[in-house]
Amino acid sequence: QLFQPFGTIRSHNIVIDRSTGKSKGFGFVDMPDNSEAAAAIKALDGKLIRGLKIRVKAGHQYRSARRATNKRK
């Protein structure tokens, strides 16, 4: 819901601790349009949500980076 006003969300994932079943405090949002993602980052980074300051930054595609690393070996 937090990212919806900025554009299309392809996917999202909240990272859960396997032993406790609780959130680890971070997650991932995939927005296919780079300009929409940039607007979300600009508007949301440092914002207080439920009393906590959140950090929003651009990531990289882990799977793509991993494949590239594996190909070099």
Short mmCIF file of N, CA, C and O in Angstrom, two decimals, residues 2-3 11-18 20-30 45 49-50 52-60 62:
data_model
loop_
_atom_site.label_atom_id
_atom_site.label_comp_id
_atom_site.label_asym_id
_atom_site.label_seq_id
_atom_site.Cartn_x
_atom_site.Cartn_y
_atom_site.Cartn_z
N LEU A 2 1.98 1.20 0.62
CA LEU A 2 2.85 2.36 0.73
C LEU A 2 3.39 2.81 -0.62
O LEU A 2 3.53 4.00 -0.89
N PHE A 3 3.68 1.86 -1.51
CA PHE A 3 4.28 2.17 -2.80
C PHE A 3 3.25 2.36 -3.91
O PHE A 3 3.59 2.90 -4.96
N SER A 11 6.04 -6.96 -7.96
CA SER A 11 6.06 -7.93 -6.87
C SER A 11 6.59 -7.26 -5.61
O SER A 11 7.18 -6.19 -5.66
N HIS A 12 6.35 -7.93 -4.49
CA HIS A 12 6.89 -7.46 -3.21
C HIS A 12 7.15 -8.68 -2.33
O HIS A 12 6.54 -9.74 -2.52
N ASN A 13 8.06 -8.52 -1.40
CA ASN A 13 8.43 -9.62 -0.53
C ASN A 13 8.90 -9.06 0.80
O ASN A 13 9.82 -8.24 0.84
N ILE A 14 8.29 -9.48 1.89
CA ILE A 14 8.74 -9.13 3.23
C ILE A 14 9.57 -10.31 3.72
O ILE A 14 9.12 -11.46 3.68
N VAL A 15 10.76 -10.06 4.19
CA VAL A 15 11.65 -11.14 4.63
C VAL A 15 11.25 -11.56 6.04
O VAL A 15 11.18 -10.73 6.96
N ILE A 16 11.00 -12.85 6.20
CA ILE A 16 10.53 -13.42 7.46
C ILE A 16 11.61 -14.32 8.06
O ILE A 16 12.23 -15.13 7.35
N ASP A 17 11.82 -14.18 9.35
CA ASP A 17 12.74 -15.06 10.08
C ASP A 17 12.11 -16.44 10.21
O ASP A 17 11.01 -16.57 10.71
N ARG A 18 12.79 -17.45 9.75
CA ARG A 18 12.24 -18.81 9.76
C ARG A 18 12.00 -19.34 11.16
O ARG A 18 11.05 -20.08 11.40
N THR A 20 11.39 -17.56 14.05
CA THR A 20 10.38 -16.85 14.83
C THR A 20 9.09 -16.61 14.07
O THR A 20 8.05 -16.37 14.66
N GLY A 21 9.17 -16.64 12.73
CA GLY A 21 8.00 -16.34 11.91
C GLY A 21 7.68 -14.85 11.84
O GLY A 21 6.66 -14.46 11.29
N LYS A 22 8.55 -14.02 12.39
CA LYS A 22 8.35 -12.57 12.39
C LYS A 22 9.21 -11.91 11.31
O LYS A 22 10.23 -12.45 10.89
N SER A 23 8.79 -10.72 10.91
CA SER A 23 9.54 -9.95 9.92
C SER A 23 10.93 -9.65 10.43
O SER A 23 11.13 -9.35 11.61
N LYS A 24 11.90 -9.70 9.52
CA LYS A 24 13.27 -9.31 9.87
C LYS A 24 13.45 -7.79 9.78
O LYS A 24 14.51 -7.27 10.08
N GLY A 25 12.41 -7.10 9.35
CA GLY A 25 12.47 -5.64 9.31
C GLY A 25 12.84 -5.06 7.96
O GLY A 25 13.11 -3.87 7.86
N PHE A 26 12.85 -5.90 6.94
CA PHE A 26 13.11 -5.37 5.60
C PHE A 26 12.39 -6.21 4.56
O PHE A 26 11.91 -7.30 4.85
N GLY A 27 12.30 -5.65 3.39
CA GLY A 27 11.64 -6.34 2.29
C GLY A 27 12.05 -5.74 0.97
O GLY A 27 12.93 -4.87 0.91
N PHE A 28 11.41 -6.23 -0.07
CA PHE A 28 11.74 -5.80 -1.42
C PHE A 28 10.47 -5.48 -2.20
O PHE A 28 9.47 -6.18 -2.06
N VAL A 29 10.54 -4.43 -3.00
CA VAL A 29 9.44 -4.04 -3.88
C VAL A 29 10.02 -3.91 -5.28
O VAL A 29 11.02 -3.22 -5.48
N ASP A 30 9.40 -4.58 -6.24
CA ASP A 30 9.86 -4.52 -7.63
C ASP A 30 8.89 -3.67 -8.43
O ASP A 30 7.72 -4.02 -8.56
N ASP A 45 12.04 7.55 1.27
CA ASP A 45 13.28 7.36 2.02
C ASP A 45 13.34 8.35 3.19
O ASP A 45 13.22 9.55 3.00
N ILE A 49 7.25 5.74 9.49
CA ILE A 49 6.12 4.83 9.34
C ILE A 49 5.96 4.10 10.67
O ILE A 49 6.89 3.41 11.12
N ARG A 50 4.81 4.26 11.29
CA ARG A 50 4.54 3.65 12.61
C ARG A 50 5.64 3.97 13.62
O ARG A 50 6.08 3.13 14.41
N LEU A 52 8.78 4.59 13.04
CA LEU A 52 10.13 4.18 12.65
C LEU A 52 10.51 4.82 11.32
O LEU A 52 9.71 4.85 10.39
N LYS A 53 11.75 5.30 11.24
CA LYS A 53 12.24 5.88 9.99
C LYS A 53 12.60 4.74 9.05
O LYS A 53 13.35 3.83 9.42
N ILE A 54 12.05 4.78 7.84
CA ILE A 54 12.35 3.73 6.88
C ILE A 54 13.44 4.18 5.91
O ILE A 54 13.63 5.37 5.68
N ARG A 55 14.13 3.20 5.38
CA ARG A 55 15.15 3.47 4.36
C ARG A 55 14.69 2.79 3.08
O ARG A 55 14.39 1.60 3.07
N VAL A 56 14.62 3.58 2.03
CA VAL A 56 14.20 3.06 0.72
C VAL A 56 15.31 3.40 -0.26
O VAL A 56 15.72 4.55 -0.38
N LYS A 57 15.81 2.38 -0.94
CA LYS A 57 16.89 2.61 -1.90
C LYS A 57 16.75 1.66 -3.06
O LYS A 57 16.06 0.64 -2.98
N ALA A 58 17.41 2.00 -4.14
CA ALA A 58 17.40 1.14 -5.32
C ALA A 58 18.24 -0.09 -5.03
O ALA A 58 19.29 -0.01 -4.40
N GLY A 59 17.77 -1.20 -5.51
CA GLY A 59 18.51 -2.45 -5.34
C GLY A 59 19.00 -2.93 -6.68
O GLY A 59 18.96 -2.22 -7.69
N HIS A 60 19.46 -4.14 -6.69
CA HIS A 60 19.85 -4.77 -7.94
C HIS A 60 19.14 -6.11 -8.02
O HIS A 60 18.64 -6.61 -7.02
N TYR A 62 19.24 -9.61 -7.77
CA TYR A 62 20.14 -10.60 -7.21
C TYR A 62 20.35 -11.78 -8.15
O TYR A 62 21.46 -12.20 -8.39
#
